[in-house]
Amino acid sequence: MLDFVRNNRRLMLMLLLVLVFPSFVFFGVESYSRFMDSSHDLAKVDGRTITVQEVDNVVRDQSERMRQMLGNNYDPRMFEGAAARQSVLDQLIQQRVVADATAKKNLTVTKDQLREAIAAIPAVAQLYGADGKFDEKGYVQLLAQQGLTPEQLESRMRFELATQQLGSAVGTTAFVPKSLLDRLIAIRDQQRDVQALNIKPADFTSKVTPDAAALKAYYEAHLSAYTTPEQAKVEYVVLSGDALAASQAVTPEELKSYYDSNVQRFRTEEQRRASHILITAPKDAKEADRKAAKDKAQKLLDEVRKHPETFADVAKKNSQDPGSAEKGGDLGFMGRGALVKPFEDAMYALKDGQVSDLVETDYGYHIIKLTGIKPSATRSLDEVRPELEAELKKQLASKKYTELADAFGNTVYEQADSLKPAADKFKLTIQTADNVTRNPNPALGKDSPLNNEKVLKALFSDDAIKNKRNTEAIQVNPTTLVSARIAEYRPAAARKFEDVEAQVRQAYIAQKSAELARKDGEARLEALRKADSASGFGPVMTVSRAKADGLSPKAVDAIMRADAAKLPSVVGVDLGADGYALYRITKVGTPTQSNAAQRDADAQQLSQLAGQTELAAYYDALKAQAKVKLLRPAKTEDAAGSAPATN
């Protein structure tokens, strides 16, 4: 059937046209679209749907952001699989219910709050000139590069700030009572003195004498352990945006034009370095106190005017700014907007080495000395050439990738018996890999497309195995398409008993020895609970949840959970292939916590956890009120990850 469709595509298209056209006549275009789209709905929030396409878009955006952030350390597999897609669907559902709750509660932000939030974005902050004026044109260009308008950014920021109010109103109100905090810290830090008695399987191997029948029965019961998994030798080609970027040529004219459009990015505004002496006088202080502070500051100003070289010493002895006094009043280099306006205005009015008059702010009275100027500067085209070339190549490659993607998908589909036509047409190398299985193989490298879940699923489909046809063009990241085919297939096969008899014997003896060690340990444990004895136990060691002293997590957990109301107490732990262990607990204690800072940190961390728990419960309540309905899971096969074959 698939061969018939593949070889008679035009006929099938005509048939589909005959079947589809009446549907438009009877139902209308809009109704038809809704009917078709409903099959891609994943969830409903208050009657509004969340579609596969929306999840695809978020997964693609998040993947691209992480790729840009992590560079060579980026692993596309973190965005693959049903779990990753379901997580994105959950995020979209939560955004919807939070947005509805924000609107219903009429939460909003003021224009000043919105302006401050946008101005705090580093890229936006750089658009303020030395004179304090804002580069509106540069702002519009900056947003345009991100596909946004000022109105869209303001809308997004307003929404984000409003929803943050909702979360903080719930999460920041949580607290942990002192009694509970003390109890939790005591449990976490509790220490127990224990002695260990290890019963090893090796001590019982001589007692295990398997016959041929026992070994054959063990082999048959564990046949999967002695089966060679299905494997394939695979050929594949990769159409990569990164490879296209490396091959792009950028002309000097293109580079110059791109530089001129982005020159604002490479401009550093003027910075000034200053030292100051502060005599504090809060704005709400008594008039007499403020006058006394001003008089003191004036005397110091007179002193440094007479002897400017003593400014640092005077600041160390007299300045009441704890952050800079010990450094002779030095504040370092800073640009506009870093300090309060009266201070900044006075500093920018000075010449290098000049001392100001008294400057009054809400903090008190300042004496300012300008100690350095870094003039504004713009990095030249030659300085930023490598950076701009890489960016421009990436943009050109992205455009070319978009142009080639459909053609690549069509070629591997229409000439499905070989990857050579696609390799020749797009100048790609046919790569090979052997011992490929249905599961990712670290030996292939974490960046190998043959470790991609979608590629493996397509590669080991019945059609691909039987007919050795190319897979469709599969998108493994936003700018990479892969098509693969099986060149040689080897099905799974059980190895003969005679070939693995030695391995079977070794595994059988290890299992039976571990069972004998466990039975002996359980018998000793029962005896010790009736009549305690330290005979055979090792030296005392102190164990806590934070200090395992070489013990396995399972052993530490058993020791810390054991009932210590009556000491000594004995607990047994089955360590599987490592045997059985008995632990004799002789003492329980809790160290005195003398570090107040650590206790405060513990309290803060537990309060945050409590806040997160309350916030999660609040979100669940919002979901219930919003009548959230999951229509179906966000499965991997839903992803629009392949380039469709089109005429």
XYZ file of C-alpha atoms in Angstrom:
647
model
C 0.000 0.000 0.000
C 2.774 2.417 0.934
C 4.575 1.598 -2.314
C 1.413 2.341 -4.280
C 1.051 5.764 -2.607
C 4.730 6.524 -3.133
C 4.714 5.597 -6.814
C 1.350 7.219 -7.673
C 1.536 10.522 -5.809
C -0.206 12.622 -8.473
C -3.093 10.187 -8.688
C -3.449 10.206 -4.905
C -3.401 14.018 -4.831
C -6.236 14.141 -7.359
C -8.209 11.620 -5.318
C -7.698 13.667 -2.146
C -8.826 16.808 -3.959
C -12.065 15.069 -5.007
C -12.684 13.920 -1.432
C -11.767 17.196 0.285
C -13.432 19.763 -1.974
C -17.051 18.794 -1.082
C -16.187 19.186 2.580
C -15.455 22.866 1.979
C -18.762 23.249 0.189
C -20.878 21.720 2.943
C -19.106 22.947 6.041
C -17.228 26.090 4.986
C -13.517 26.773 5.198
C -13.554 27.948 8.813
C -15.599 25.021 10.103
C -13.398 22.638 8.191
C -10.247 24.123 9.720
C -11.676 23.832 13.205
C -12.681 20.258 12.515
C -9.210 19.348 11.318
C -7.406 21.309 14.031
C -9.320 19.585 16.839
C -7.268 16.464 16.245
C -4.211 18.465 17.344
C -5.725 19.793 20.579
C -3.872 18.660 23.712
C -5.721 20.477 26.502
C -8.492 22.937 27.254
C -8.398 25.750 29.822
C -11.775 27.338 30.397
C -12.836 26.123 26.966
C -9.739 27.513 25.175
C -7.502 24.927 23.527
C -3.755 24.371 23.648
C -2.553 22.729 20.443
C 0.348 20.571 19.333
C 1.641 23.534 17.322
C 1.819 25.738 20.430
C 3.835 23.079 22.264
C 6.078 22.682 19.204
C 6.759 26.420 19.111
C 7.712 26.589 22.793
C 9.940 23.485 22.561
C 11.662 24.985 19.499
C 12.173 28.378 21.166
C 13.498 26.881 24.403
C 15.809 24.546 22.500
C 17.243 27.406 20.427
C 17.799 29.596 23.510
C 19.636 26.795 25.301
C 21.711 26.087 22.184
C 22.803 29.730 22.078
C 23.560 29.783 25.817
C 25.450 26.473 26.059
C 27.216 26.381 22.683
C 29.198 23.141 22.362
C 27.791 21.870 25.657
C 24.245 21.939 24.292
C 22.533 18.531 24.266
C 19.389 18.482 22.095
C 18.187 15.318 23.840
C 17.038 17.371 26.842
C 14.175 18.649 24.657
C 13.287 15.275 23.177
C 10.826 12.691 24.368
C 7.317 12.669 25.761
C 8.420 13.885 29.217
C 9.937 17.101 27.828
C 6.858 17.837 25.718
C 4.520 17.099 28.624
C 6.518 19.518 30.792
C 6.026 22.257 28.199
C 2.297 21.497 28.034
C 2.099 21.798 31.823
C 3.884 25.184 31.604
C 1.388 26.442 29.012
C -1.560 25.290 31.128
C -0.133 27.057 34.173
C 0.457 30.249 32.165
C -3.154 30.201 31.026
C -4.656 29.732 34.494
C -2.311 32.324 36.034
C -3.173 34.807 33.275
C -6.893 34.264 33.911
C -6.454 34.713 37.672
C -4.378 37.854 37.130
C -7.087 39.343 34.942
C -9.900 38.378 37.334
C -8.105 39.963 40.283
C -7.414 43.111 38.224
C -3.695 42.957 39.003
C -1.703 45.538 37.076
C 1.492 47.572 37.212
C 2.057 51.309 37.047
C 3.754 53.026 34.136
C 6.712 53.824 36.379
C 7.115 50.158 37.379
C 6.930 49.099 33.732
C 9.451 51.768 32.681
C 11.898 50.750 35.430
C 11.609 47.055 34.535
C 12.305 47.684 30.850
C 15.153 50.096 31.623
C 16.731 47.399 33.828
C 17.166 45.100 30.818
C 20.945 45.330 30.124
C 20.588 45.752 26.354
C 18.060 48.560 26.875
C 20.142 50.268 29.576
C 22.972 50.692 27.067
C 20.730 52.877 24.923
C 20.984 55.792 27.370
C 23.553 58.334 26.174
C 26.051 60.327 28.237
C 23.563 63.188 28.339
C 20.883 60.901 29.770
C 18.849 60.864 26.560
C 17.340 57.606 25.348
C 18.014 56.322 21.823
C 14.466 55.629 20.631
C 15.576 54.571 17.145
C 18.115 52.130 18.560
C 15.429 50.764 20.880
C 13.086 50.024 17.981
C 15.922 48.381 16.020
C 16.940 46.280 19.024
C 13.415 44.948 19.439
C 13.003 44.388 15.714
C 15.985 42.016 15.814
C 13.983 39.930 18.290
C 10.820 40.127 16.200
C 9.125 42.525 18.632
C 7.662 46.021 18.629
C 7.816 48.359 21.659
C 4.103 47.771 22.220
C 4.580 43.987 22.229
C 7.465 44.166 24.699
C 5.500 46.471 27.008
C 2.529 44.107 26.868
C 4.706 41.100 27.716
C 6.499 42.906 30.533
C 3.229 44.216 31.958
C 1.805 40.693 31.966
C 4.949 39.159 33.525
C 5.135 41.784 36.276
C 1.439 41.374 37.053
C 1.651 37.578 37.270
C 4.736 37.872 39.491
C 2.568 39.782 41.962
C 0.215 36.813 42.078
C 2.987 34.312 42.800
C 4.826 36.462 45.333
C 1.598 37.183 47.214
C 1.307 33.454 47.917
C 4.879 32.152 47.971
C 6.501 34.851 50.110
C 3.947 34.554 52.916
C 5.014 31.013 53.862
C 7.027 30.446 57.025
C 8.297 27.564 59.142
C 7.511 27.643 62.906
C 10.558 27.713 65.201
C 9.639 24.389 66.808
C 9.397 22.676 63.419
C 12.654 24.275 62.255
C 14.457 23.007 65.362
C 13.030 19.534 64.852
C 13.987 19.358 61.174
C 17.543 20.583 61.852
C 17.898 18.070 64.680
C 16.767 15.213 62.415
C 19.058 16.310 59.602
C 22.147 16.725 61.807
C 21.599 13.713 64.079
C 24.675 11.485 64.433
C 24.792 7.808 65.333
C 27.751 5.746 66.528
C 27.632 2.349 64.833
C 29.638 -0.842 64.441
C 29.422 -2.880 61.253
C 29.486 -6.627 60.618
C 29.659 -7.500 56.902
C 28.602 -10.928 55.696
C 30.123 -11.395 52.249
C 28.859 -13.701 49.482
C 32.455 -14.794 48.793
C 32.411 -16.703 52.095
C 29.644 -18.961 50.751
C 30.765 -19.689 47.188
C 32.337 -22.993 48.179
C 28.929 -24.173 49.383
C 27.327 -23.670 45.955
C 27.781 -26.647 43.605
C 25.448 -26.276 40.632
C 24.636 -29.199 38.352
C 23.957 -28.987 34.621
C 20.188 -28.868 35.088
C 20.386 -25.934 37.515
C 22.631 -23.998 35.147
C 20.369 -24.686 32.174
C 17.325 -23.563 34.187
C 19.113 -20.364 35.247
C 20.102 -19.690 31.622
C 16.514 -20.065 30.413
C 15.158 -17.865 33.237
C 17.655 -15.114 32.394
C 17.727 -15.542 28.626
C 17.570 -11.786 27.974
C 20.959 -11.375 29.667
C 22.506 -13.694 27.085
C 20.797 -12.258 24.009
C 22.543 -10.101 21.449
C 20.235 -7.122 20.802
C 19.073 -6.261 17.316
C 21.631 -4.051 15.610
C 22.005 -2.257 12.327
C 24.643 -0.725 10.158
C 23.286 2.702 9.277
C 23.921 5.342 6.639
C 22.791 8.918 7.210
C 23.114 12.460 5.862
C 22.799 15.707 7.811
C 21.614 19.066 6.488
C 23.001 21.415 9.128
C 22.559 25.147 9.586
C 25.924 25.289 11.367
C 27.666 23.657 8.408
C 25.931 26.048 6.039
C 27.057 28.977 8.205
C 30.682 27.855 8.006
C 30.483 27.752 4.212
C 28.878 31.169 3.754
C 30.922 34.014 2.262
C 30.314 37.560 3.513
C 31.262 40.509 1.309
C 32.903 43.650 2.765
C 29.851 45.656 1.692
C 27.455 43.351 3.547
C 29.636 43.478 6.646
C 29.843 47.287 6.596
C 26.074 47.630 6.188
C 25.448 45.209 9.068
C 27.930 47.073 11.271
C 26.249 50.419 10.570
C 22.857 48.943 11.507
C 24.198 47.609 14.814
C 26.794 50.220 15.754
C 24.899 51.106 18.954
C 25.776 47.687 20.358
C 29.470 48.516 20.229
C 29.298 51.932 21.850
C 30.495 52.342 25.437
C 29.227 55.451 27.184
C 31.503 57.714 29.193
C 32.374 56.499 32.689
C 33.818 58.486 35.572
C 35.726 57.511 38.665
C 35.204 59.457 41.860
C 36.045 59.417 45.544
C 33.804 60.991 48.161
C 33.516 61.866 51.811
C 30.053 61.406 53.300
C 28.771 62.970 56.497
C 25.409 61.307 57.055
C 22.306 63.358 57.682
C 19.077 61.493 56.931
C 16.359 63.489 55.222
C 14.036 63.062 58.221
C 16.692 64.041 60.807
C 16.214 67.062 63.054
C 17.208 70.386 61.557
C 19.873 70.914 64.233
C 21.438 67.521 63.416
C 21.487 68.275 59.702
C 23.085 71.671 60.356
C 25.752 70.080 62.545
C 26.483 67.533 59.804
C 26.705 70.267 57.192
C 29.093 72.308 59.344
C 31.318 69.282 59.830
C 31.310 68.560 56.104
C 32.167 72.191 55.337
C 35.198 72.049 57.654
C 36.405 68.897 55.920
C 35.854 70.520 52.520
C 37.955 73.519 53.569
C 40.668 71.143 54.724
C 40.878 69.145 51.481
C 40.750 72.298 49.371
C 43.902 73.478 51.136
C 45.563 70.071 50.900
C 43.988 68.073 48.009
C 46.613 65.351 48.353
C 45.159 64.396 51.773
C 41.676 63.597 50.380
C 42.072 59.807 50.782
C 43.372 60.094 54.361
C 40.575 62.495 55.333
C 38.006 60.107 53.822
C 39.405 57.106 55.725
C 39.238 58.996 59.038
C 35.988 60.907 58.629
C 33.736 59.500 55.881
C 30.644 57.760 57.203
C 30.131 55.642 54.079
C 31.198 52.164 55.290
C 31.563 50.840 51.762
C 34.157 53.333 50.545
C 35.750 54.944 53.618
C 38.393 52.248 54.078
C 39.334 52.672 50.383
C 39.925 56.389 50.792
C 36.437 57.150 49.508
C 37.032 55.495 46.123
C 33.805 54.503 44.318
C 35.427 53.157 41.156
C 34.297 53.840 37.594
C 30.586 54.199 36.904
C 28.278 55.449 34.190
C 25.155 57.537 34.321
C 22.272 56.131 36.274
C 24.422 54.370 38.879
C 24.135 57.103 41.550
C 21.476 59.463 42.863
C 20.909 62.463 40.594
C 22.391 65.301 42.753
C 25.604 63.316 43.223
C 25.760 62.342 39.548
C 25.131 65.897 38.316
C 27.893 67.261 40.526
C 30.326 64.513 39.492
C 29.762 65.111 35.771
C 30.252 68.863 36.255
C 33.802 68.351 37.580
C 37.075 68.241 35.717
C 39.619 65.508 36.373
C 41.217 66.047 39.816
C 38.730 68.760 40.826
C 36.895 68.766 44.180
C 33.216 69.701 44.346
C 31.346 71.999 46.689
C 29.112 70.308 49.288
C 26.526 68.113 47.580
C 23.337 67.396 49.513
C 21.430 64.110 48.961
C 18.946 62.123 51.016
C 21.932 60.413 52.650
C 23.632 63.549 53.868
C 26.460 65.800 52.641
C 29.092 64.696 50.157
C 32.475 66.048 49.119
C 33.326 64.626 45.683
C 36.688 64.398 43.973
C 36.834 63.318 40.311
C 39.779 60.929 39.876
C 39.404 59.611 36.341
C 37.465 59.774 33.067
C 36.897 57.033 30.518
C 35.507 58.784 27.444
C 32.748 57.219 25.415
C 34.080 54.973 22.665
C 32.811 52.916 19.780
C 34.585 49.706 18.795
C 35.650 49.874 15.167
C 34.516 47.525 12.440
C 37.934 45.845 12.453
C 37.645 45.145 16.178
C 34.249 43.471 15.913
C 34.738 41.914 12.468
C 34.980 38.245 13.642
C 31.858 38.617 15.807
C 29.829 40.292 13.060
C 30.998 37.865 10.399
C 29.809 34.949 12.531
C 26.422 36.596 13.121
C 25.929 37.501 9.488
C 26.981 34.040 8.322
C 24.480 32.542 10.712
C 21.694 34.745 9.363
C 22.570 33.919 5.750
C 22.802 30.231 6.638
C 19.418 30.337 8.333
C 17.873 31.785 5.193
C 19.582 29.198 2.996
C 18.612 26.391 5.368
C 14.964 27.443 5.126
C 15.205 27.425 1.330
C 16.811 23.952 1.230
C 14.806 22.185 3.945
C 11.749 21.340 1.836
C 13.841 20.277 -1.141
C 15.942 18.029 1.113
C 12.801 16.428 2.540
C 11.379 15.844 -0.929
C 14.587 14.308 -2.255
C 15.068 11.721 0.503
C 11.378 10.819 0.222
C 11.058 10.617 -3.564
C 14.358 8.752 -4.064
C 14.008 6.612 -0.981
C 16.171 3.681 -2.060
C 19.429 5.589 -1.543
C 20.836 8.653 0.192
C 23.252 9.311 -2.677
C 20.895 11.568 -4.684
C 20.399 13.836 -1.658
C 24.113 13.774 -0.837
C 25.031 14.730 -4.413
C 22.363 17.419 -4.733
C 23.137 19.180 -1.441
C 26.874 18.381 -1.351
C 26.596 16.278 1.812
C 28.727 13.391 3.066
C 27.077 10.021 3.601
C 28.147 8.991 7.097
C 27.999 5.461 8.518
C 27.715 3.900 11.944
C 27.607 0.266 13.011
C 26.039 -1.507 15.987
C 23.189 0.995 16.129
C 20.295 -0.188 18.340
C 16.826 1.094 19.199
C 18.268 2.817 22.262
C 20.780 5.705 22.361
C 24.399 4.567 22.447
C 26.904 6.859 24.277
C 29.696 5.368 22.165
C 28.296 7.200 19.124
C 28.784 10.569 20.867
C 26.157 12.686 22.569
C 25.776 14.911 19.494
C 25.214 12.018 17.094
C 21.819 12.235 15.365
C 21.609 8.458 15.771
C 21.023 9.061 19.481
C 17.915 11.101 18.684
C 14.692 9.420 19.800
C 12.740 10.428 16.680
C 15.496 9.253 14.332
C 15.783 5.868 16.063
C 12.024 5.381 16.042
C 11.843 6.059 12.300
C 14.970 4.013 11.559
C 13.639 0.906 13.309
C 10.133 1.127 11.913
C 8.876 -1.974 10.098
C 9.046 -0.289 6.687
C 12.610 0.993 7.178
C 13.843 -2.416 8.385
C 12.080 -4.497 5.742
C 12.646 -2.314 2.685
C 15.763 -0.437 3.801
C 14.248 2.870 2.678
C 15.334 6.332 3.749
C 13.589 7.781 6.742
C 11.790 11.051 6.231
C 13.785 14.226 6.891
C 13.716 14.512 10.691
C 14.399 17.748 12.529
C 16.770 17.013 15.403
C 17.219 20.664 16.366
C 15.906 23.943 14.965
C 18.510 24.086 12.172
C 19.365 20.446 11.504
C 17.598 17.823 9.380
C 18.640 14.179 9.229
C 17.670 11.275 6.994
C 18.971 7.761 7.637
C 18.581 4.260 6.258
C 19.492 0.763 7.359
C 22.233 -0.704 5.191
C 22.487 -3.981 7.113
C 20.103 -5.363 9.750
C 20.904 -8.004 12.371
C 17.898 -9.195 14.447
C 18.143 -9.993 18.134
C 19.382 -13.546 18.823
C 19.982 -15.627 21.934
C 23.525 -16.915 22.337
C 23.856 -20.697 22.652
C 24.074 -22.114 26.184
C 27.354 -23.822 25.341
C 28.902 -20.463 24.360
C 27.954 -18.735 27.613
C 28.044 -21.622 30.074
C 30.996 -20.160 31.995
C 29.216 -16.826 32.393
C 26.023 -18.588 33.473
C 27.930 -20.597 36.103
C 29.567 -17.462 37.497
C 26.239 -15.579 37.680
C 24.449 -18.562 39.252
C 27.078 -18.980 41.973
C 27.062 -15.213 42.701
C 23.281 -15.204 43.082
C 23.118 -18.265 45.318
C 26.057 -17.041 47.438
C 24.295 -13.708 47.992
C 21.133 -15.595 49.027
C 23.097 -17.690 51.544
C 24.762 -14.537 52.921
C 21.346 -12.909 53.351
C 19.898 -15.954 55.141
C 22.909 -16.112 57.472
C 22.624 -12.367 58.158
C 18.919 -12.578 58.953
C 19.554 -15.457 61.360
C 22.310 -13.495 63.140
C 20.062 -10.431 63.333
C 17.322 -12.428 65.027
C 19.835 -13.865 67.521
C 21.295 -10.432 68.338
C 17.863 -8.988 69.023
C 17.352 -11.707 71.632
C 20.824 -11.455 73.168
C 23.036 -8.497 72.297
C 26.724 -9.046 71.670
C 29.497 -6.915 70.131
C 31.408 -10.009 69.021
C 32.472 -9.838 65.376
C 31.565 -6.183 64.901
C 34.133 -3.672 63.680
C 35.308 -0.407 65.285
C 32.874 2.389 66.122
C 32.231 4.964 63.392
C 30.022 8.053 63.475
C 27.383 8.242 60.748
C 24.934 10.995 59.830
C 22.812 11.866 56.819
C 25.563 14.231 55.695
C 28.493 11.939 56.615
C 28.218 8.398 55.249
C 31.746 7.303 56.265
C 31.977 5.018 53.227
C 28.627 3.283 53.714
C 26.106 2.863 50.902
C 23.055 5.194 50.834
C 20.841 2.167 51.556
C 22.856 1.354 54.683
C 22.874 4.977 55.918
C 19.114 5.203 55.404
C 18.524 2.006 57.397
C 20.812 3.185 60.232
C 19.166 6.608 60.525
C 15.648 5.122 60.365
C 16.273 2.434 62.971
C 14.439 2.722 66.288
C 17.020 4.041 68.768
C 14.750 4.331 71.799
C 16.653 1.472 73.435
C 20.393 1.100 72.857
C 22.264 -0.806 71.644
C 20.006 -1.415 68.653
C 20.790 -3.677 65.695
C 19.563 -3.307 62.110
C 20.177 -5.517 59.080
C 20.543 -4.418 55.464
C 20.363 -6.628 52.369
C 23.058 -5.284 50.036
C 22.187 -7.597 47.142
C 25.282 -8.769 45.295
C 27.450 -7.250 48.066
C 25.915 -9.528 50.678
C 24.310 -8.614 53.976
C 25.385 -6.163 56.687
C 24.516 -5.800 60.375
C 24.881 -2.415 62.076
C 24.977 -2.088 65.867
C 23.921 1.411 67.008
C 25.465 2.337 70.355
C 24.938 6.089 70.662
C 22.699 8.850 69.273
C 23.541 12.541 69.474
C 22.898 15.918 67.864
C 25.734 18.452 67.592
C 25.087 21.888 69.050
C 24.484 24.397 66.262
C 26.538 27.411 67.195
C 26.500 29.038 63.762
C 23.614 31.519 63.760
C 24.199 32.377 60.115
C 23.793 28.724 59.129
C 20.563 28.506 61.100
C 19.232 31.605 59.334
C 20.172 30.064 55.984
C 18.371 26.839 56.953
C 15.283 28.811 57.971
C 15.301 30.741 54.697
C 15.701 27.590 52.616
C 12.883 25.784 54.431
C 10.638 28.840 54.103
C 11.326 28.881 50.369
C 10.424 25.198 50.133
C 7.240 25.838 52.094
C 6.468 28.765 49.797
C 6.995 26.612 46.705
C 4.679 23.965 48.152
C 1.968 26.514 48.899
C 2.403 28.073 45.471
C 2.073 24.663 43.791
C -1.106 23.998 45.788
C -2.444 27.416 44.786
C -1.757 26.691 41.114
C -3.546 23.343 41.452
C -6.552 25.166 42.919
C -6.499 27.626 40.008
C -6.431 24.719 37.558
C -9.449 23.166 39.239
C -11.351 26.462 39.059
C -10.370 26.926 35.403
C -11.755 23.475 34.528
C -8.525 22.281 32.939
C -9.108 19.247 30.759
C -6.259 17.158 29.349
C -7.420 15.789 26.012
C -4.377 13.586 25.457
C -0.691 13.420 26.448
C 1.893 15.492 24.566
C 3.538 12.553 22.826
C 6.780 12.632 20.840
C 5.060 11.497 17.666
C 2.891 14.632 17.804
C 5.929 16.836 17.180
C 6.046 18.515 13.821
C 9.692 17.539 13.606
C 10.100 16.466 10.005
C 10.215 18.271 6.746
C 7.169 17.140 4.771
C 7.572 16.027 1.224
C 5.779 18.408 -1.077
C 5.577 19.082 -4.765
